[in-house]
Amino acid sequence: MSDLRLPAVLGGSPAFDETVPLARPSVPAIEEVSADLQLILTSKHLTNGPFVARLEEQAASRLGVRECIAVSSCTSGLMLLLRAAGTTGEVIAPSFTFAATVHAAAWNGNQPVFADVDAATLTLNPEKVAEQLTERTAAILATHIYGTPCDVESLSRVASSRGVDLFFDAAHAFGSSYQGKPIGGFGRGEVFSLTPTKPLVAGEGGIIATNDTDLAGRCRIGRDYGNPGDYDCRFIGLNARMSEVHAALALRSLETLDERLDRRNSISATYAALFRGIVGITLPQVRPGDRSTFKDFTILVNQEEFGLSAIQLTQALRSEGVETRRYYSPPVHKMRAYEHLELGRTDHLEVTDRAANQVVTLPLWEEMRDEDPVRIAEAIASIQIHAAEVASLLV
Ligand SMILES: *Cc1c(COP(=O)(O)O)cnc(C)c1O
């Protein structure tokens, strides 16, 4: 890599003239969806019809699970799943996740309890979960963060040792696999998100996957207010239906999923090889035998070794025309909505706090040019070479 290049933040020319976005969904061509749209509009069946049914069938067959229930979002899917399972009590969840994981438990009146993540994979640490188990624990809700599969076996062992339910927030993980088996069939249920930054795209939407047919039945009723059809609601449900248009988009996205996941993995491998040469940058690990969707490509910046903090690096990258985010910072326990839960506790989320301090998420989308990750890594290398000057400028 060239060390002659001056970082843009110090007056050099930016790595990109046009800002590289963090994420951009791949969408089907208009001709591909116009026939679907025509069918939907002429049938006048706009929600929860044949496209939703087909999506559920195809998703279940792809994931190797008995039942998939299409819903309006991953958040509503998680809310429904916990409601349908009758979860009452404490729910152990990571704080290093997107807020919606924890919101779903809190909306059901469950008390969230945070457990720390594993330093290598940044997924929920089963030993730390075991430390948080009490007689009040009703369930464990783990996140396959960035698409990295959790340590499913150890979590299952911890859950079954105490007879508590295990659920997964699989928002990032449609297409991930754990030791050769698709994410979707683990625990009592898993929920995927189909928003534009997730691997499978409907615009808005979610999919609940489960092998528990009773639970699936309750989720189906639950997404229709709890009404099985006779208007005698069996429990307090939601409107969490998916529209036919969203299902049609999701079906198209499913057709290209494998190809797109290969592309995401290949871009990630390019990034990983380039970062091997940069001191102070490490990468969250995917365990051997597992496969990630790489919903996000996140690096960890060690300020002492790299010479700049994660925040300073994001500022310097903005000048280069590189959009970044800091997934997931702040961690959920530091959000104002949840800080009351952690009063008086300071040390049990050490890895979470460190990771939240160090994360920088870089652009990764399927239609990126091959040279984009290379130029982004080069820009980061040149920023590091000039770290002292950049730091004094950015404070
Ligand atoms: C995006 C996301 C969600 C929420 O998904 P929606 O479909 O937007 O409700 C939940 N959990 C995680 C980890 C997410 O990243």
mmCIF file of C-alpha atoms and ligand atoms in Angstrom:
data_model
loop_
_atom_site.group_PDB
_atom_site.id
_atom_site.type_symbol
_atom_site.label_atom_id
_atom_site.label_comp_id
_atom_site.label_asym_id
_atom_site.label_seq_id
_atom_site.Cartn_x
_atom_site.Cartn_y
_atom_site.Cartn_z
ATOM 1 C CA MET A 1 0.000 0.000 0.000
ATOM 2 C CA SER A 2 1.216 3.461 -0.836
ATOM 3 C CA ASP A 3 2.406 5.489 2.113
ATOM 4 C CA LEU A 4 2.817 8.578 -0.038
ATOM 5 C CA ARG A 5 -0.897 9.185 -0.089
ATOM 6 C CA LEU A 6 -2.019 12.018 2.189
ATOM 7 C CA PRO A 7 -5.317 11.436 4.002
ATOM 8 C CA ALA A 8 -8.121 13.696 2.760
ATOM 9 C CA VAL A 9 -8.695 14.994 6.266
ATOM 10 C CA LEU A 10 -5.148 16.450 6.056
ATOM 11 C CA GLY A 11 -5.737 17.967 2.645
ATOM 12 C CA GLY A 12 -5.019 15.021 0.340
ATOM 13 C CA SER A 13 -7.448 14.127 -2.390
ATOM 14 C CA PRO A 14 -10.270 11.883 -1.170
ATOM 15 C CA ALA A 15 -10.173 8.173 -1.947
ATOM 16 C CA PHE A 16 -13.632 8.513 -3.554
ATOM 17 C CA ASP A 17 -15.177 11.423 -5.440
ATOM 18 C CA GLU A 18 -18.641 10.123 -4.725
ATOM 19 C CA THR A 19 -19.356 8.827 -1.240
ATOM 20 C CA VAL A 20 -19.486 5.034 -1.012
ATOM 21 C CA PRO A 21 -22.648 4.223 0.948
ATOM 22 C CA LEU A 22 -22.530 1.804 3.845
ATOM 23 C CA ALA A 23 -25.176 -0.446 2.341
ATOM 24 C CA ARG A 24 -27.338 -0.563 -0.744
ATOM 25 C CA PRO A 25 -29.954 -3.227 -1.299
ATOM 26 C CA SER A 26 -29.938 -5.284 -4.487
ATOM 27 C CA VAL A 27 -33.395 -4.970 -5.972
ATOM 28 C CA PRO A 28 -35.025 -6.902 -8.806
ATOM 29 C CA ALA A 29 -35.473 -5.311 -12.229
ATOM 30 C CA ILE A 30 -38.838 -3.648 -12.726
ATOM 31 C CA GLU A 31 -39.802 -6.116 -15.490
ATOM 32 C CA GLU A 32 -39.320 -8.991 -13.074
ATOM 33 C CA VAL A 33 -41.762 -7.617 -10.528
ATOM 34 C CA SER A 34 -44.294 -5.966 -12.801
ATOM 35 C CA ALA A 35 -45.974 -9.281 -13.618
ATOM 36 C CA ASP A 36 -46.174 -10.071 -9.900
ATOM 37 C CA LEU A 37 -47.671 -6.666 -9.218
ATOM 38 C CA GLN A 38 -50.217 -7.090 -11.959
ATOM 39 C CA LEU A 39 -51.318 -10.412 -10.494
ATOM 40 C CA ILE A 40 -51.624 -8.931 -7.046
ATOM 41 C CA LEU A 41 -53.586 -5.916 -8.208
ATOM 42 C CA THR A 42 -55.967 -7.836 -10.466
ATOM 43 C CA SER A 43 -56.609 -10.467 -7.785
ATOM 44 C CA LYS A 44 -57.336 -7.666 -5.301
ATOM 45 C CA HIS A 45 -55.769 -9.924 -2.717
ATOM 46 C CA LEU A 46 -53.364 -7.408 -1.187
ATOM 47 C CA THR A 47 -52.251 -8.931 2.062
ATOM 48 C CA ASN A 48 -51.594 -12.390 3.461
ATOM 49 C CA GLY A 49 -52.472 -14.147 0.187
ATOM 50 C CA PRO A 50 -50.770 -16.560 -2.252
ATOM 51 C CA PHE A 51 -47.432 -14.681 -2.429
ATOM 52 C CA VAL A 52 -47.121 -14.741 1.351
ATOM 53 C CA ALA A 53 -47.987 -18.454 1.343
ATOM 54 C CA ARG A 54 -45.376 -19.148 -1.330
ATOM 55 C CA LEU A 55 -42.739 -17.162 0.551
ATOM 56 C CA GLU A 56 -43.481 -19.142 3.700
ATOM 57 C CA GLU A 57 -43.184 -22.454 1.841
ATOM 58 C CA GLN A 58 -39.972 -21.534 0.061
ATOM 59 C CA ALA A 59 -38.368 -20.094 3.186
ATOM 60 C CA ALA A 60 -39.263 -23.198 5.220
ATOM 61 C CA SER A 61 -37.841 -25.488 2.580
ATOM 62 C CA ARG A 62 -34.669 -23.450 2.225
ATOM 63 C CA LEU A 63 -34.145 -23.313 6.003
ATOM 64 C CA GLY A 64 -35.152 -26.933 6.570
ATOM 65 C CA VAL A 65 -37.764 -26.015 9.192
ATOM 66 C CA ARG A 66 -41.347 -27.164 9.617
ATOM 67 C CA GLU A 67 -42.941 -23.729 9.666
ATOM 68 C CA CYS A 68 -42.250 -20.206 8.530
ATOM 69 C CA ILE A 69 -44.630 -17.382 9.333
ATOM 70 C CA ALA A 70 -44.210 -14.176 7.334
ATOM 71 C CA VAL A 71 -44.733 -11.047 9.409
ATOM 72 C CA SER A 72 -44.542 -7.285 9.021
ATOM 73 C CA SER A 73 -41.079 -6.958 10.601
ATOM 74 C CA CYS A 74 -38.505 -8.806 12.646
ATOM 75 C CA THR A 75 -39.439 -6.672 15.650
ATOM 76 C CA SER A 76 -43.119 -7.664 15.428
ATOM 77 C CA GLY A 77 -42.029 -11.272 14.793
ATOM 78 C CA LEU A 78 -39.937 -11.334 17.969
ATOM 79 C CA MET A 79 -42.753 -9.714 19.942
ATOM 80 C CA LEU A 80 -45.195 -12.320 18.651
ATOM 81 C CA LEU A 81 -42.874 -15.249 19.184
ATOM 82 C CA LEU A 82 -42.332 -14.396 22.860
ATOM 83 C CA ARG A 83 -46.065 -13.754 23.287
ATOM 84 C CA ALA A 84 -47.035 -16.992 21.555
ATOM 85 C CA ALA A 85 -44.532 -18.947 23.658
ATOM 86 C CA GLY A 86 -46.015 -17.513 26.850
ATOM 87 C CA THR A 87 -42.670 -16.077 27.965
ATOM 88 C CA THR A 88 -43.082 -14.419 31.364
ATOM 89 C CA GLY A 89 -40.178 -13.385 33.516
ATOM 90 C CA GLU A 90 -36.613 -12.427 32.774
ATOM 91 C CA VAL A 91 -35.196 -12.667 29.287
ATOM 92 C CA ILE A 92 -31.420 -12.902 29.025
ATOM 93 C CA ALA A 93 -30.170 -11.056 25.949
ATOM 94 C CA PRO A 94 -26.990 -9.459 24.685
ATOM 95 C CA SER A 95 -26.523 -5.720 25.043
ATOM 96 C CA PHE A 96 -24.233 -5.830 22.007
ATOM 97 C CA THR A 97 -27.108 -6.002 19.540
ATOM 98 C CA PHE A 98 -29.661 -3.785 17.834
ATOM 99 C CA ALA A 99 -32.196 -2.308 20.263
ATOM 100 C CA ALA A 100 -35.107 -4.236 18.715
ATOM 101 C CA THR A 101 -33.865 -7.522 20.226
ATOM 102 C CA VAL A 102 -34.347 -6.167 23.717
ATOM 103 C CA HIS A 103 -37.407 -4.064 22.850
ATOM 104 C CA ALA A 104 -39.291 -7.239 21.885
ATOM 105 C CA ALA A 105 -38.805 -8.657 25.370
ATOM 106 C CA ALA A 106 -39.576 -5.368 27.104
ATOM 107 C CA TRP A 107 -42.791 -4.827 25.072
ATOM 108 C CA ASN A 108 -44.005 -8.187 26.330
ATOM 109 C CA GLY A 109 -43.487 -7.028 29.886
ATOM 110 C CA ASN A 110 -40.420 -9.214 30.327
ATOM 111 C CA GLN A 111 -37.485 -7.950 32.323
ATOM 112 C CA PRO A 112 -34.394 -7.806 30.104
ATOM 113 C CA VAL A 113 -31.189 -9.093 31.697
ATOM 114 C CA PHE A 114 -27.976 -8.440 29.819
ATOM 115 C CA ALA A 115 -25.192 -10.969 29.443
ATOM 116 C CA ASP A 116 -21.793 -10.303 27.916
ATOM 117 C CA VAL A 117 -20.623 -11.451 24.505
ATOM 118 C CA ASP A 118 -17.681 -13.594 23.500
ATOM 119 C CA ALA A 119 -14.597 -11.516 22.659
ATOM 120 C CA ALA A 120 -13.809 -13.446 19.467
ATOM 121 C CA THR A 121 -17.244 -13.690 17.813
ATOM 122 C CA LEU A 122 -19.151 -10.899 19.618
ATOM 123 C CA THR A 123 -22.102 -13.302 19.980
ATOM 124 C CA LEU A 124 -23.710 -14.069 23.344
ATOM 125 C CA ASN A 125 -21.241 -15.869 25.640
ATOM 126 C CA PRO A 126 -22.911 -19.058 26.984
ATOM 127 C CA GLU A 127 -20.877 -18.986 30.213
ATOM 128 C CA LYS A 128 -21.937 -15.423 30.906
ATOM 129 C CA VAL A 129 -25.544 -16.409 30.193
ATOM 130 C CA ALA A 130 -25.260 -19.230 32.743
ATOM 131 C CA GLU A 131 -24.100 -16.684 35.353
ATOM 132 C CA GLN A 132 -27.270 -14.640 34.819
ATOM 133 C CA LEU A 133 -29.732 -17.538 35.153
ATOM 134 C CA THR A 134 -32.109 -17.280 38.106
ATOM 135 C CA GLU A 135 -35.428 -18.878 38.994
ATOM 136 C CA ARG A 136 -37.019 -15.866 37.292
ATOM 137 C CA THR A 137 -35.382 -16.578 33.933
ATOM 138 C CA ALA A 138 -37.988 -17.422 31.305
ATOM 139 C CA ALA A 139 -35.922 -17.358 28.140
ATOM 140 C CA ILE A 140 -32.635 -16.609 26.439
ATOM 141 C CA LEU A 141 -32.791 -14.425 23.320
ATOM 142 C CA ALA A 142 -29.490 -14.470 21.415
ATOM 143 C CA THR A 143 -28.507 -12.530 18.271
ATOM 144 C CA HIS A 144 -26.529 -13.911 15.325
ATOM 145 C CA ILE A 145 -24.734 -10.592 15.122
ATOM 146 C CA TYR A 146 -23.624 -9.442 11.641
ATOM 147 C CA GLY A 147 -24.785 -12.893 10.466
ATOM 148 C CA THR A 148 -22.172 -14.685 12.621
ATOM 149 C CA PRO A 149 -23.842 -17.799 14.027
ATOM 150 C CA CYS A 150 -23.996 -17.929 17.823
ATOM 151 C CA ASP A 151 -22.467 -20.838 19.720
ATOM 152 C CA VAL A 152 -25.782 -22.607 19.275
ATOM 153 C CA GLU A 153 -24.842 -25.872 20.981
ATOM 154 C CA SER A 154 -23.518 -24.324 24.173
ATOM 155 C CA LEU A 155 -26.463 -21.944 24.408
ATOM 156 C CA SER A 156 -28.859 -24.874 23.914
ATOM 157 C CA ARG A 157 -27.092 -26.763 26.681
ATOM 158 C CA VAL A 158 -27.358 -23.809 29.069
ATOM 159 C CA ALA A 159 -31.046 -23.328 28.198
ATOM 160 C CA SER A 160 -32.009 -26.965 28.600
ATOM 161 C CA SER A 161 -30.024 -27.336 31.837
ATOM 162 C CA ARG A 162 -32.531 -24.945 33.391
ATOM 163 C CA GLY A 163 -35.568 -25.707 31.272
ATOM 164 C CA VAL A 164 -35.741 -22.203 29.804
ATOM 165 C CA ASP A 165 -36.638 -21.362 26.223
ATOM 166 C CA LEU A 166 -34.000 -20.340 23.719
ATOM 167 C CA PHE A 167 -34.862 -17.960 20.882
ATOM 168 C CA PHE A 168 -32.708 -16.287 18.286
ATOM 169 C CA ASP A 169 -32.850 -12.849 16.760
ATOM 170 C CA ALA A 170 -31.737 -13.952 13.305
ATOM 171 C CA ALA A 171 -32.382 -10.535 11.717
ATOM 172 C CA HIS A 172 -28.962 -10.638 10.025
ATOM 173 C CA ALA A 173 -28.740 -14.303 9.327
ATOM 174 C CA PHE A 174 -30.987 -15.517 6.498
ATOM 175 C CA GLY A 175 -28.461 -17.712 4.686
ATOM 176 C CA SER A 176 -26.012 -18.150 7.581
ATOM 177 C CA SER A 177 -25.262 -21.667 8.731
ATOM 178 C CA TYR A 178 -24.070 -23.232 11.948
ATOM 179 C CA GLN A 179 -21.828 -26.271 11.403
ATOM 180 C CA GLY A 180 -23.421 -26.871 8.018
ATOM 181 C CA LYS A 181 -27.028 -26.446 9.180
ATOM 182 C CA PRO A 182 -29.011 -23.371 8.197
ATOM 183 C CA ILE A 183 -29.759 -20.810 10.864
ATOM 184 C CA GLY A 184 -33.535 -20.887 11.331
ATOM 185 C CA GLY A 185 -34.069 -24.286 12.926
ATOM 186 C CA PHE A 186 -32.373 -23.661 16.278
ATOM 187 C CA GLY A 187 -33.871 -23.046 19.682
ATOM 188 C CA ARG A 188 -37.655 -22.794 19.932
ATOM 189 C CA GLY A 189 -37.826 -20.177 17.213
ATOM 190 C CA GLU A 190 -35.751 -17.751 15.176
ATOM 191 C CA VAL A 191 -36.818 -14.498 13.528
ATOM 192 C CA PHE A 192 -35.376 -12.918 10.384
ATOM 193 C CA SER A 193 -35.633 -9.337 9.147
ATOM 194 C CA LEU A 194 -36.304 -8.415 5.518
ATOM 195 C CA THR A 195 -35.518 -4.688 5.642
ATOM 196 C CA PRO A 196 -33.271 -3.146 2.972
ATOM 197 C CA THR A 197 -29.977 -3.575 4.863
ATOM 198 C CA LYS A 198 -30.549 -7.265 5.600
ATOM 199 C CA PRO A 199 -29.509 -10.126 3.279
ATOM 200 C CA LEU A 200 -33.042 -11.061 2.206
ATOM 201 C CA VAL A 201 -34.965 -7.967 1.166
ATOM 202 C CA ALA A 202 -38.706 -7.278 1.064
ATOM 203 C CA GLY A 203 -38.550 -3.577 1.907
ATOM 204 C CA GLU A 204 -40.166 -4.224 5.263
ATOM 205 C CA GLY A 205 -40.877 -7.646 6.659
ATOM 206 C CA GLY A 206 -39.874 -10.517 8.858
ATOM 207 C CA ILE A 207 -40.033 -14.306 8.974
ATOM 208 C CA ILE A 208 -40.541 -16.435 12.083
ATOM 209 C CA ALA A 209 -39.040 -19.928 11.676
ATOM 210 C CA THR A 210 -39.812 -22.770 14.056
ATOM 211 C CA ASN A 211 -40.102 -26.541 14.232
ATOM 212 C CA ASP A 212 -42.780 -26.256 16.917
ATOM 213 C CA THR A 213 -46.101 -26.541 15.074
ATOM 214 C CA ASP A 214 -48.234 -25.467 18.068
ATOM 215 C CA LEU A 215 -46.109 -22.393 18.511
ATOM 216 C CA ALA A 216 -46.325 -21.692 14.770
ATOM 217 C CA GLY A 217 -50.109 -21.897 14.961
ATOM 218 C CA ARG A 218 -50.179 -19.373 17.777
ATOM 219 C CA CYS A 219 -47.850 -17.054 15.831
ATOM 220 C CA ARG A 220 -50.193 -17.266 12.832
ATOM 221 C CA ILE A 221 -53.188 -16.363 14.955
ATOM 222 C CA GLY A 222 -51.132 -13.759 16.792
ATOM 223 C CA ARG A 223 -50.187 -11.866 13.653
ATOM 224 C CA ASP A 224 -53.934 -11.426 13.078
ATOM 225 C CA TYR A 225 -54.659 -9.804 16.444
ATOM 226 C CA GLY A 226 -55.001 -13.224 18.099
ATOM 227 C CA ASN A 227 -58.081 -13.890 15.963
ATOM 228 C CA PRO A 228 -58.186 -17.404 14.459
ATOM 229 C CA GLY A 229 -61.039 -16.325 12.137
ATOM 230 C CA ASP A 230 -64.058 -16.372 14.415
ATOM 231 C CA TYR A 231 -63.306 -12.985 15.995
ATOM 232 C CA ASP A 232 -63.041 -14.617 19.391
ATOM 233 C CA CYS A 233 -59.418 -13.562 20.049
ATOM 234 C CA ARG A 234 -57.563 -16.278 21.923
ATOM 235 C CA PHE A 235 -54.890 -13.934 23.248
ATOM 236 C CA ILE A 236 -53.727 -10.360 22.751
ATOM 237 C CA GLY A 237 -52.047 -10.379 19.369
ATOM 238 C CA LEU A 238 -50.879 -7.772 16.898
ATOM 239 C CA ASN A 239 -51.475 -6.794 13.347
ATOM 240 C CA ALA A 240 -48.197 -8.170 12.059
ATOM 241 C CA ARG A 241 -49.269 -9.344 8.614
ATOM 242 C CA MET A 242 -47.064 -9.110 5.527
ATOM 243 C CA SER A 243 -48.487 -7.529 2.395
ATOM 244 C CA GLU A 244 -48.492 -9.418 -0.909
ATOM 245 C CA VAL A 245 -46.236 -6.812 -2.535
ATOM 246 C CA HIS A 246 -43.582 -7.307 0.131
ATOM 247 C CA ALA A 247 -43.820 -11.068 -0.225
ATOM 248 C CA ALA A 248 -43.394 -10.765 -3.998
ATOM 249 C CA LEU A 249 -40.216 -8.714 -3.504
ATOM 250 C CA ALA A 250 -38.908 -11.207 -0.940
ATOM 251 C CA LEU A 251 -39.482 -14.121 -3.336
ATOM 252 C CA ARG A 252 -37.381 -12.348 -5.985
ATOM 253 C CA SER A 253 -34.696 -11.635 -3.416
ATOM 254 C CA LEU A 254 -34.660 -15.311 -2.438
ATOM 255 C CA GLU A 255 -33.904 -16.262 -6.050
ATOM 256 C CA THR A 256 -30.626 -14.347 -6.009
ATOM 257 C CA LEU A 257 -29.701 -14.942 -2.368
ATOM 258 C CA ASP A 258 -26.969 -17.555 -2.840
ATOM 259 C CA GLU A 259 -25.176 -15.553 -5.466
ATOM 260 C CA ARG A 260 -25.363 -12.428 -3.320
ATOM 261 C CA LEU A 261 -24.120 -14.216 -0.206
ATOM 262 C CA ASP A 262 -21.136 -15.523 -2.162
ATOM 263 C CA ARG A 263 -20.403 -11.965 -3.201
ATOM 264 C CA ARG A 264 -20.675 -10.698 0.381
ATOM 265 C CA ASN A 265 -18.330 -13.432 1.569
ATOM 266 C CA SER A 266 -15.858 -12.654 -1.175
ATOM 267 C CA ILE A 267 -15.795 -8.910 -0.386
ATOM 268 C CA SER A 268 -15.331 -9.764 3.290
ATOM 269 C CA ALA A 269 -12.411 -12.033 2.448
ATOM 270 C CA THR A 270 -10.803 -9.216 0.445
ATOM 271 C CA TYR A 271 -11.189 -6.828 3.361
ATOM 272 C CA ALA A 272 -9.893 -9.412 5.836
ATOM 273 C CA ALA A 273 -6.743 -10.081 3.824
ATOM 274 C CA LEU A 274 -5.992 -6.343 3.586
ATOM 275 C CA PHE A 275 -6.540 -5.706 7.299
ATOM 276 C CA ARG A 276 -4.140 -8.464 8.271
ATOM 277 C CA GLY A 277 -1.373 -5.964 7.515
ATOM 278 C CA ILE A 278 -2.718 -3.110 9.638
ATOM 279 C CA VAL A 279 -1.640 -2.934 13.283
ATOM 280 C CA GLY A 280 -4.420 -2.215 15.751
ATOM 281 C CA ILE A 281 -7.265 -3.546 13.622
ATOM 282 C CA THR A 282 -8.827 -6.899 14.399
ATOM 283 C CA LEU A 283 -11.922 -8.600 13.032
ATOM 284 C CA PRO A 284 -14.755 -10.428 14.759
ATOM 285 C CA GLN A 285 -14.371 -14.131 14.010
ATOM 286 C CA VAL A 286 -16.722 -16.620 12.403
ATOM 287 C CA ARG A 287 -16.053 -20.084 13.872
ATOM 288 C CA PRO A 288 -14.577 -22.722 11.546
ATOM 289 C CA GLY A 289 -17.410 -24.693 9.963
ATOM 290 C CA ASP A 290 -19.847 -21.787 10.225
ATOM 291 C CA ARG A 291 -20.932 -19.419 7.457
ATOM 292 C CA SER A 292 -21.958 -15.798 7.847
ATOM 293 C CA THR A 293 -24.104 -13.654 5.583
ATOM 294 C CA PHE A 294 -21.792 -10.733 6.436
ATOM 295 C CA LYS A 295 -24.798 -8.522 6.817
ATOM 296 C CA ASP A 296 -22.164 -6.075 8.096
ATOM 297 C CA PHE A 297 -18.411 -5.894 7.843
ATOM 298 C CA THR A 298 -17.222 -4.508 11.154
ATOM 299 C CA ILE A 299 -13.649 -3.920 12.286
ATOM 300 C CA LEU A 300 -12.378 -3.374 15.828
ATOM 301 C CA VAL A 301 -9.987 -0.459 16.280
ATOM 302 C CA ASN A 302 -7.612 -0.607 19.230
ATOM 303 C CA GLN A 303 -6.824 3.047 19.861
ATOM 304 C CA GLU A 304 -3.425 2.491 21.506
ATOM 305 C CA GLU A 305 -2.162 0.267 18.723
ATOM 306 C CA PHE A 306 -3.833 1.959 15.781
ATOM 307 C CA GLY A 307 -3.140 5.512 16.902
ATOM 308 C CA LEU A 308 -6.710 6.778 16.518
ATOM 309 C CA SER A 309 -10.003 5.969 18.177
ATOM 310 C CA ALA A 310 -12.815 4.322 16.264
ATOM 311 C CA ILE A 311 -14.688 7.629 16.224
ATOM 312 C CA GLN A 312 -11.664 9.496 14.866
ATOM 313 C CA LEU A 313 -11.287 6.876 12.153
ATOM 314 C CA THR A 314 -14.930 7.320 11.107
ATOM 315 C CA GLN A 315 -14.366 11.076 10.882
ATOM 316 C CA ALA A 316 -11.254 10.656 8.765
ATOM 317 C CA LEU A 317 -13.099 8.167 6.528
ATOM 318 C CA ARG A 318 -15.950 10.598 6.003
ATOM 319 C CA SER A 319 -13.431 12.988 4.399
ATOM 320 C CA GLU A 320 -12.352 10.137 2.117
ATOM 321 C CA GLY A 321 -15.932 9.657 0.891
ATOM 322 C CA VAL A 322 -16.497 6.467 2.883
ATOM 323 C CA GLU A 323 -19.739 6.147 4.824
ATOM 324 C CA THR A 324 -19.465 4.202 8.071
ATOM 325 C CA ARG A 325 -21.631 3.311 11.068
ATOM 326 C CA ARG A 326 -20.714 2.039 14.490
ATOM 327 C CA TYR A 327 -22.708 -1.197 14.828
ATOM 328 C CA TYR A 328 -23.466 -1.614 17.726
ATOM 329 C CA SER A 329 -22.633 1.494 19.653
ATOM 330 C CA PRO A 330 -24.031 2.548 22.021
ATOM 331 C CA PRO A 331 -24.746 -0.915 23.373
ATOM 332 C CA VAL A 332 -28.342 -1.364 24.524
ATOM 333 C CA HIS A 333 -27.568 -1.120 28.255
ATOM 334 C CA LYS A 334 -26.134 2.376 27.682
ATOM 335 C CA MET A 335 -29.251 3.604 25.871
ATOM 336 C CA ARG A 336 -31.437 5.927 27.885
ATOM 337 C CA ALA A 337 -34.346 3.508 27.497
ATOM 338 C CA TYR A 338 -32.483 0.822 29.427
ATOM 339 C CA GLU A 339 -29.898 2.461 31.640
ATOM 340 C CA HIS A 340 -32.160 2.078 34.698
ATOM 341 C CA LEU A 341 -31.695 -1.694 34.479
ATOM 342 C CA GLU A 342 -27.981 -1.462 34.999
ATOM 343 C CA LEU A 343 -27.842 0.948 37.929
ATOM 344 C CA GLY A 344 -25.044 -0.025 40.232
ATOM 345 C CA ARG A 345 -23.623 -2.639 37.881
ATOM 346 C CA THR A 346 -20.530 -1.696 35.998
ATOM 347 C CA ASP A 347 -18.313 -4.613 35.206
ATOM 348 C CA HIS A 348 -20.303 -7.534 33.877
ATOM 349 C CA LEU A 349 -20.474 -6.242 30.290
ATOM 350 C CA GLU A 350 -16.772 -5.653 29.850
ATOM 351 C CA VAL A 351 -16.419 -7.208 26.394
ATOM 352 C CA THR A 352 -19.582 -5.441 25.204
ATOM 353 C CA ASP A 353 -18.283 -2.068 26.381
ATOM 354 C CA ARG A 354 -14.883 -2.624 24.778
ATOM 355 C CA ALA A 355 -16.380 -3.780 21.477
ATOM 356 C CA ALA A 356 -18.835 -0.868 21.409
ATOM 357 C CA ASN A 357 -15.862 1.435 21.909
ATOM 358 C CA GLN A 358 -13.881 -0.116 19.070
ATOM 359 C CA VAL A 359 -16.375 -0.894 16.298
ATOM 360 C CA VAL A 360 -16.373 0.673 12.865
ATOM 361 C CA THR A 361 -18.673 -0.802 10.219
ATOM 362 C CA LEU A 362 -17.454 -0.371 6.645
ATOM 363 C CA PRO A 363 -19.370 -0.360 3.351
ATOM 364 C CA LEU A 364 -20.370 -3.788 2.099
ATOM 365 C CA TRP A 365 -22.965 -4.324 -0.581
ATOM 366 C CA GLU A 366 -23.183 -6.736 -3.422
ATOM 367 C CA GLU A 367 -22.816 -4.294 -6.281
ATOM 368 C CA MET A 368 -19.689 -2.630 -4.894
ATOM 369 C CA ARG A 369 -16.800 -2.600 -7.328
ATOM 370 C CA ASP A 370 -13.939 -5.021 -6.624
ATOM 371 C CA GLU A 371 -11.576 -2.105 -6.106
ATOM 372 C CA ASP A 372 -13.772 -0.365 -3.508
ATOM 373 C CA PRO A 373 -12.750 -2.472 -0.482
ATOM 374 C CA VAL A 374 -9.124 -2.219 -1.622
ATOM 375 C CA ARG A 375 -9.263 1.554 -1.764
ATOM 376 C CA ILE A 376 -11.061 1.746 1.549
ATOM 377 C CA ALA A 377 -8.379 -0.392 3.223
ATOM 378 C CA GLU A 378 -5.651 1.714 1.581
ATOM 379 C CA ALA A 379 -7.276 4.873 2.871
ATOM 380 C CA ILE A 380 -7.334 3.376 6.373
ATOM 381 C CA ALA A 381 -3.650 2.426 6.067
ATOM 382 C CA SER A 382 -2.700 5.939 5.010
ATOM 383 C CA ILE A 383 -4.792 7.444 7.812
ATOM 384 C CA GLN A 384 -2.854 5.269 10.250
ATOM 385 C CA ILE A 385 0.510 6.369 8.884
ATOM 386 C CA HIS A 386 -0.527 9.938 9.607
ATOM 387 C CA ALA A 387 -2.354 9.034 12.816
ATOM 388 C CA ALA A 388 -0.567 11.546 15.027
ATOM 389 C CA GLU A 389 -1.393 14.505 12.765
ATOM 390 C CA VAL A 390 -4.952 13.299 12.201
ATOM 391 C CA ALA A 391 -5.463 12.845 15.959
ATOM 392 C CA SER A 392 -4.263 16.352 16.752
ATOM 393 C CA LEU A 393 -6.636 17.728 14.144
ATOM 394 C CA LEU A 394 -9.707 15.762 15.238
ATOM 395 C CA VAL A 395 -9.142 15.744 19.002
HETATM 396 C C1 LIG B 1 -32.790 -4.854 11.875
HETATM 397 C C2 LIG B 1 -32.792 -5.616 13.143
HETATM 398 C C3 LIG B 1 -33.966 -5.916 13.819
HETATM 399 C C4 LIG B 1 -35.283 -5.324 13.456
HETATM 400 O O1 LIG B 1 -35.737 -5.728 12.241
HETATM 401 P P1 LIG B 1 -37.047 -5.013 11.644
HETATM 402 O O2 LIG B 1 -37.424 -5.908 10.525
HETATM 403 O O3 LIG B 1 -36.606 -3.649 11.200
HETATM 404 O O4 LIG B 1 -38.045 -4.963 12.715
HETATM 405 C C5 LIG B 1 -33.906 -6.741 14.936
HETATM 406 N N1 LIG B 1 -32.732 -7.196 15.384
HETATM 407 C C6 LIG B 1 -31.569 -6.903 14.788
HETATM 408 C C7 LIG B 1 -30.308 -7.488 15.325
HETATM 409 C C8 LIG B 1 -31.558 -6.070 13.655
HETATM 410 O O5 LIG B 1 -30.404 -5.707 13.086
#
